[in-house]
Coordinates of C-alpha atoms and ligand atoms in Angstrom, one line a residue:
X1 CA 6.7 7.6 -19.7
X2 CA 9.2 4.7 -19.8
X3 CA 10.4 5.0 -16.1
X4 CA 14.1 3.9 -16.7
X5 CA 15.1 6.4 -19.4
X6 CA 17.3 9.4 -18.3
X7 CA 14.9 11.7 -20.2
X8 CA 12.0 10.5 -18.2
X9 CA 13.9 11.0 -14.9
X10 CA 15.0 14.4 -15.9
X11 CA 11.3 15.4 -16.8
X12 CA 10.2 14.0 -13.4
X13 CA 12.9 16.1 -11.6
X14 CA 11.7 19.2 -13.4
X15 CA 8.1 18.5 -12.2
X16 CA 9.2 17.9 -8.6
X17 CA 11.5 21.1 -8.5
X18 CA 8.3 23.0 -9.8
X19 CA 6.4 21.8 -6.9
X20 CA 4.3 19.4 -9.2
X21 CA 3.5 15.6 -8.6
X22 CA 4.8 12.6 -10.2
X23 CA 3.4 8.9 -10.5
X24 CA 6.2 6.8 -9.0
X25 CA 6.5 3.1 -9.4
X26 CA 7.6 1.2 -6.4
X27 CA 8.0 -2.5 -5.7
X28 CA 4.7 -2.5 -3.6
X29 CA 2.2 -0.1 -5.3
X30 CA 2.4 3.2 -7.4
X31 CA 2.9 6.3 -5.4
X32 CA 2.0 9.9 -5.9
X33 CA 5.2 11.8 -5.2
X34 CA 6.2 15.4 -4.3
X35 CA 9.2 16.9 -2.5
X36 CA 8.7 16.0 1.1
X37 CA 10.0 19.4 2.3
X38 CA 7.8 21.6 0.0
X39 CA 4.6 22.0 2.0
X40 CA 2.6 23.4 -1.0
X41 CA 3.5 20.5 -3.2
X42 CA 2.6 18.1 -0.3
X43 CA -0.8 19.9 0.0
X44 CA -1.3 19.1 -3.7
X45 CA -1.0 15.4 -3.0
X46 CA -3.7 15.7 -0.3
X47 CA -5.9 17.5 -2.8
X48 CA -5.3 15.2 -5.7
X49 CA -6.2 12.2 -3.6
X50 CA -9.1 13.8 -1.7
X51 CA -7.3 12.7 1.5
X52 CA -7.6 14.7 4.8
X53 CA -4.5 16.5 5.4
X54 CA -4.0 15.4 8.9
X55 CA -3.3 11.7 7.5
X56 CA 0.5 11.5 7.4
X57 CA 2.2 10.4 4.3
X58 CA 5.2 8.0 3.9
X59 CA 8.4 9.8 2.9
X60 CA 10.7 7.8 0.5
X61 CA 14.5 8.1 0.7
X62 CA 17.3 7.0 -1.6
X63 CA 19.2 5.1 1.1
X64 CA 19.4 4.6 4.9
X65 CA 21.8 7.4 5.5
X66 CA 19.1 9.9 4.6
X67 CA 17.1 8.8 7.7
X68 CA 19.0 11.3 9.7
X69 CA 17.6 14.2 7.5
X70 CA 14.1 13.5 8.8
X71 CA 14.4 11.4 12.0
X72 CA 15.4 13.0 15.4
X73 CA 16.5 9.6 16.8
X74 CA 16.7 6.0 15.8
X75 CA 16.2 3.1 18.4
X76 CA 18.6 0.3 17.9
X77 CA 15.8 -2.2 17.1
X78 CA 14.8 0.1 14.1
X79 CA 18.4 0.1 12.9
X80 CA 18.4 -3.7 12.8
X81 CA 15.1 -3.7 10.8
X82 CA 16.6 -1.1 8.3
X83 CA 19.7 -3.3 7.9
X84 CA 17.7 -6.4 7.4
X85 CA 14.9 -5.1 5.0
X86 CA 16.0 -1.9 3.2
X87 CA 15.8 -1.4 0.4
X88 CA 12.3 -3.0 0.4
X89 CA 8.7 -3.0 1.4
X90 CA 9.1 -1.8 5.1
X91 CA 8.1 1.6 6.5
X92 CA 9.4 2.7 9.9
X93 CA 7.7 5.4 11.8
X94 CA 10.3 7.4 13.7
X95 CA 10.3 10.7 15.9
X96 CA 10.4 13.5 13.4
X97 CA 13.3 16.1 13.3
X98 CA 11.7 19.4 14.5
X99 CA 10.8 21.7 11.5
X100 CA 11.3 19.2 8.7
X101 CA 8.5 17.8 6.5
X102 CA 5.7 19.1 8.7
X103 CA 3.0 18.9 6.2
X104 CA 4.0 15.6 4.9
X105 CA 3.9 14.1 8.4
X106 CA 0.2 15.5 8.7
X107 CA 1.4 17.6 11.7
X108 CA 2.5 14.4 13.6
X109 CA 5.7 14.8 15.7
X110 CA 6.7 11.5 13.9
X111 CA 7.6 10.6 10.3
X112 CA 7.0 7.4 8.2
X113 CA 10.2 6.6 6.3
X114 CA 10.7 4.0 3.6
X115 CA 13.6 3.1 1.3
X116 CA 12.0 1.6 -1.9
X117 CA 13.7 -1.4 -3.9
X118 CA 12.3 -0.5 -7.3
X119 CA 15.1 0.7 -9.5
X120 CA 13.2 3.5 -11.0
X121 CA 12.3 4.8 -7.5
X122 CA 15.8 4.5 -6.5
X123 CA 17.3 6.3 -9.5
X124 CA 14.7 9.2 -9.1
X125 CA 15.4 9.5 -5.3
X126 CA 19.2 9.4 -5.7
X127 CA 19.0 12.1 -8.6
X128 CA 16.6 14.2 -6.6
X129 CA 18.9 13.9 -3.6
X130 CA 21.9 15.3 -5.6
X131 CA 19.7 18.4 -6.3
X132 CA 18.8 19.0 -2.8
X133 CA 15.6 17.2 -2.6
X134 CA 15.9 15.0 0.7
X135 CA 13.0 12.7 0.1
X136 CA 9.8 12.2 -1.6
X137 CA 6.4 12.1 0.1
X138 CA 4.3 9.6 -1.7
X139 CA 1.0 7.9 -0.6
X140 CA -0.4 5.3 -2.8
X141 CA -1.6 6.9 -6.2
X142 CA -5.2 6.3 -5.8
X143 CA -8.1 8.5 -4.7
X144 CA -8.7 8.3 -1.0
X145 CA -10.2 4.9 0.2
X146 CA -10.0 3.2 -3.3
X147 CA -8.0 0.3 -4.5
X148 CA -4.3 1.1 -4.8
X149 CA -2.7 1.0 -8.2
X150 CA -0.3 -1.6 -9.4
X151 CA 0.4 -0.4 -12.9
X152 CA 1.1 3.0 -14.6
X153 CA -2.2 2.7 -16.4
X154 CA -4.2 2.3 -13.1
X155 CA -2.5 5.6 -11.9
X156 CA -3.6 7.4 -15.0
X157 CA -7.2 5.9 -14.7
X158 CA -7.4 7.2 -11.0
X159 CA -5.7 10.6 -11.5
X160 CA -5.9 11.6 -15.2
X161 CA -3.5 11.8 -18.1
X162 CA -2.0 15.1 -17.3
X163 CA 0.0 13.6 -14.5
X164 CA 3.6 12.6 -15.4
X165 CA 3.8 8.9 -14.4
X166 CA 7.0 7.0 -14.7
X167 CA 6.2 3.5 -15.9
X168 CA 8.1 0.9 -14.0
X169 CA 5.9 -2.0 -15.0
X170 CA 3.5 -4.0 -12.8
X171 CA 4.5 -3.9 -9.2
X172 CA 6.4 -7.0 -7.9
X173 CA 4.8 -7.2 -4.4
X174 CA 1.4 -5.8 -5.2
X175 CA 0.3 -4.8 -1.6
X176 CA 1.6 -1.8 0.4
X177 CA 4.7 -1.9 2.7
X178 CA 4.6 -3.3 6.2
X179 CA 4.4 -0.4 8.6
X180 CA 6.2 -0.6 12.1
X181 CA 5.8 2.2 14.6
X182 CA 9.3 2.6 16.2
X183 CA 8.3 5.5 18.5
X184 CA 6.9 3.6 21.5
X185 CA 9.9 2.0 22.9
X186 CA 9.1 -1.4 21.3
X187 CA 8.2 -2.2 17.7
X188 CA 4.4 -2.2 16.8
X189 CA 2.9 -3.4 13.7
X190 CA 0.5 -0.8 12.2
X191 CA -0.1 -2.5 8.8
X192 CA 0.8 -5.9 7.8
X193 CA 2.5 -6.5 4.4
X194 CA 4.6 -9.2 3.0
X195 CA 7.1 -9.6 6.1
X196 CA 5.8 -12.0 8.8
X197 CA 5.7 -10.7 12.3
X198 CA 8.0 -13.7 13.3
X199 CA 10.6 -12.7 10.7
X200 CA 10.5 -9.1 11.6
X201 CA 10.9 -9.9 15.4
X202 CA 13.8 -12.3 14.7
X203 CA 15.6 -9.6 12.6
X204 CA 15.4 -7.0 15.2
X205 CA 15.8 -9.1 18.4
X206 CA 12.6 -7.8 19.8
X207 CA 9.0 -9.0 19.7
X208 CA 7.1 -7.0 17.2
X209 CA 3.7 -6.4 18.9
X210 CA 0.2 -5.8 17.5
X211 CA -1.6 -2.7 18.3
X212 CA -4.1 -4.2 20.4
X213 CA -1.4 -5.4 22.7
X214 CA -0.7 -1.7 23.7
X215 CA -3.0 1.0 24.8
X216 CA -5.1 2.7 22.0
X217 CA -2.9 4.5 19.5
X218 CA -3.5 7.9 18.1
X219 CA -3.7 8.6 15.2
X220 CA -4.9 5.8 13.2
X221 CA -3.0 5.3 9.9
X222 CA -5.4 5.8 6.9
X223 CA -4.2 2.3 5.5
X224 CA -5.4 0.9 8.8
X225 CA -8.9 2.4 8.7
X226 CA -11.6 -0.2 8.9
X227 CA -13.0 0.6 5.4
X228 CA -10.3 1.1 2.8
X229 CA -9.2 -0.4 -0.5
X230 CA -12.7 -0.5 -1.6
X231 CA -13.9 -1.2 -5.3
X232 CA -17.3 0.3 -6.4
X233 CA -18.9 -3.2 -6.0
X234 CA -19.8 -4.5 -2.6
X235 CA -17.1 -7.0 -1.5
X236 CA -18.0 -9.9 0.7
X237 CA -15.6 -12.3 2.2
X238 CA -16.7 -16.1 2.9
X239 CA -15.2 -19.6 3.2
X240 CA -15.6 -21.6 0.1
X241 CA -18.3 -23.9 1.3
X242 CA -20.6 -21.1 2.4
X243 CA -20.0 -19.3 -0.9
X244 CA -21.0 -22.4 -2.8
X245 CA -24.1 -22.9 -0.7
X246 CA -25.1 -19.3 -1.2
X247 CA -24.7 -19.7 -5.0
X248 CA -26.8 -22.8 -5.2
X249 CA -29.5 -21.0 -3.2
X250 CA -29.5 -18.1 -5.7
X251 CA -29.7 -20.4 -8.7
X252 CA -30.7 -18.6 -11.8
X253 CA -31.4 -15.4 -9.8
X254 CA -27.6 -14.8 -9.5
X255 CA -26.9 -11.7 -11.6
X256 CA -24.5 -8.9 -11.2
X257 CA -22.3 -11.1 -9.3
X258 CA -18.4 -11.8 -9.5
X259 CA -16.6 -14.5 -7.7
X260 CA -12.9 -14.6 -6.7
X261 CA -11.8 -17.7 -5.1
X262 CA -9.0 -20.1 -4.8
X263 CA -11.3 -23.1 -4.7
X264 CA -13.0 -24.0 -7.9
X265 CA -16.6 -23.0 -7.7
X266 CA -19.5 -24.0 -9.8
X267 CA -21.4 -20.9 -10.8
X268 CA -25.2 -21.5 -11.1
X269 CA -25.5 -19.4 -14.3
X270 CA -23.3 -18.2 -17.2
X271 CA -24.0 -14.7 -15.9
X272 CA -21.7 -15.2 -12.9
X273 CA -18.2 -14.1 -13.5
X274 CA -15.4 -16.2 -12.0
X275 CA -11.8 -15.3 -11.5
X276 CA -9.4 -17.5 -9.8
X277 CA -7.3 -16.1 -6.8
X278 CA -3.8 -17.5 -6.8
X279 CA -3.1 -20.4 -4.4
X280 CA 0.3 -18.8 -3.5
X281 CA 0.2 -16.0 -1.0
X282 CA 2.9 -13.9 -2.9
X283 CA 1.3 -14.3 -6.1
X284 CA -2.2 -13.5 -4.6
X285 CA -0.6 -10.3 -3.2
X286 CA 0.9 -9.4 -6.5
X287 CA -2.5 -9.9 -8.3
X288 CA -4.9 -8.7 -5.8
X289 CA -5.5 -5.1 -6.7
X290 CA -5.3 -5.5 -10.4
X291 CA -7.9 -8.4 -10.1
X292 CA -10.3 -6.3 -7.9
X293 CA -10.0 -3.6 -10.5
X294 CA -10.6 -6.0 -13.3
X295 CA -13.7 -7.4 -11.5
X296 CA -15.0 -4.0 -10.7
X297 CA -14.7 -3.0 -14.3
X298 CA -17.4 -5.7 -15.1
X299 CA -19.7 -3.3 -13.4
X300 CA -21.2 -6.1 -11.0
X301 CA -22.9 -5.0 -7.9
X302 CA -21.3 -7.7 -5.7
X303 CA -17.9 -9.3 -5.5
X304 CA -17.9 -12.5 -3.3
X305 CA -14.4 -13.5 -2.3
X306 CA -13.3 -16.7 -0.7
X307 CA -11.6 -16.0 2.7
X308 CA -7.8 -16.5 2.4
X309 CA -6.2 -19.0 4.6
X310 CA -5.6 -18.2 8.3
X311 CA -1.8 -18.4 8.2
X312 CA 0.9 -15.7 8.6
X313 CA 2.0 -15.4 4.9
X314 CA -1.6 -14.4 4.0
X315 CA -1.8 -11.6 6.7
X316 CA -1.2 -8.8 4.2
X317 CA -3.9 -10.1 1.7
X318 CA -6.4 -10.9 4.4
X319 CA -5.9 -7.4 5.9
X320 CA -6.6 -5.7 2.5
X321 CA -9.6 -7.9 1.7
X322 CA -11.1 -7.6 5.2
X323 CA -11.0 -3.6 4.8
X324 CA -12.2 -3.8 1.1
X325 CA -15.2 -5.8 2.5
X326 CA -15.9 -3.3 5.3
X327 CA -17.6 -0.6 3.3
Ligands
TXA401 O1 3.9 0.5 0.0 C1 3.7 1.6 0.5 O2 3.8 2.0 1.6 C2 3.1 2.7 -0.6 C3 4.2 3.1 -1.6 C4 3.7 4.1 -2.5 O3 5.4 3.4 -0.9 N1 2.7 3.9 0.1 C5 1.5 3.8 0.8 O4 1.2 5.2 1.4 O5 0.9 2.9 1.1 P1 -0.2 5.5 2.0 O6 -0.2 6.9 2.2 O7 -1.4 5.0 1.2 O8 -0.2 4.7 3.4 C6 0.8 5.1 4.2 C7 0.2 4.8 5.6 C8 -1.0 5.6 5.9 O9 -1.8 4.7 6.6 C9 -0.4 6.6 6.9 O10 -1.5 7.0 7.9 C10 0.6 5.8 7.7 O11 1.3 5.1 6.5 N2 1.7 6.7 8.2 C11 2.6 7.6 7.6 N3 3.2 8.4 8.4 C12 2.7 8.0 9.6 C13 3.1 8.6 11.0 N4 3.9 9.6 11.2 N5 2.4 7.9 11.9 C14 1.5 7.0 11.7 N6 1.2 6.4 10.6 C15 1.7 7.0 9.5
MG402 MG1 -3.1 4.0 0.3

């Protein structure tokens, strides 16, 4: 359904009020949304994704004022992050207000909150709020462990045509939000996205730490599991030179193989599919999941990917590719 028409928004509100699910465009990836305070509707999200119900979901809110509906307290550094980055692709984990959104939080005493910038998401969230729906729980609208969807068509491919999906076009960012845990007294990066750690630290006046700089965290976020974002084909990451050497060795034996590289590669045979990864990190993030889906659709057994540069603007893309290659 065209996401921005008032009729579509009304239809989505009817679904949500009935405890059903809606495919929701955001600037990062598409979400699978339900009323965050309706535990039965939230259970339907876990069932549709095949996701374990103790993996907490992100709750999306219309604006920063709605944080108080869900969070018991907000440290000053978290407020600064909200001011700097909301609406936008940043999720904050905060202490959860007792008795609210328990199922969405996967039973945790914390809650992940994000205020998305996509106009369709904003319109739906603001209209829902007027009808007493305080927020929408929405994980990425893919089956558990698979590649996240960045178009409405990807969502219907993953979850079927019966689901109402608001079509908001291709997602601008293309990889999921940056997640910062704000429950540990100091900001901790749980999942890299398109905001650099240096910029986040500057915005909140406190160094944003990596998880390994603190004692082990429980629980792990599913987007931070070692193997995630996996296509059907086996993904392998390697530098361009090693990749070219391996290809030359394979020679005419190379079959059922696709390449995804920034560097121009010389495939040894016409059977090898080659797709170019954008040289710009933002564009690469934007295209990443759609390109992995397109390569997977060729039904190759292997996807060889050139390792992204080891610089901060590539953190998010490097993270997703590393996990895609871990299964
Ligand atoms: O960009 C995004 O964040 C997208 C769009 C739809 O907003 N959503 C998304 O949701 O990526 P999902 O469920 O695929 O990933 C959410 C991540 C999970 O890894 C989850 O474990 C973590 O957020 N998370 C949510 N609440 C949490 C909490 N209370 N404590 C720790 N991790 C949490
Ligand atoms: Mg996900």
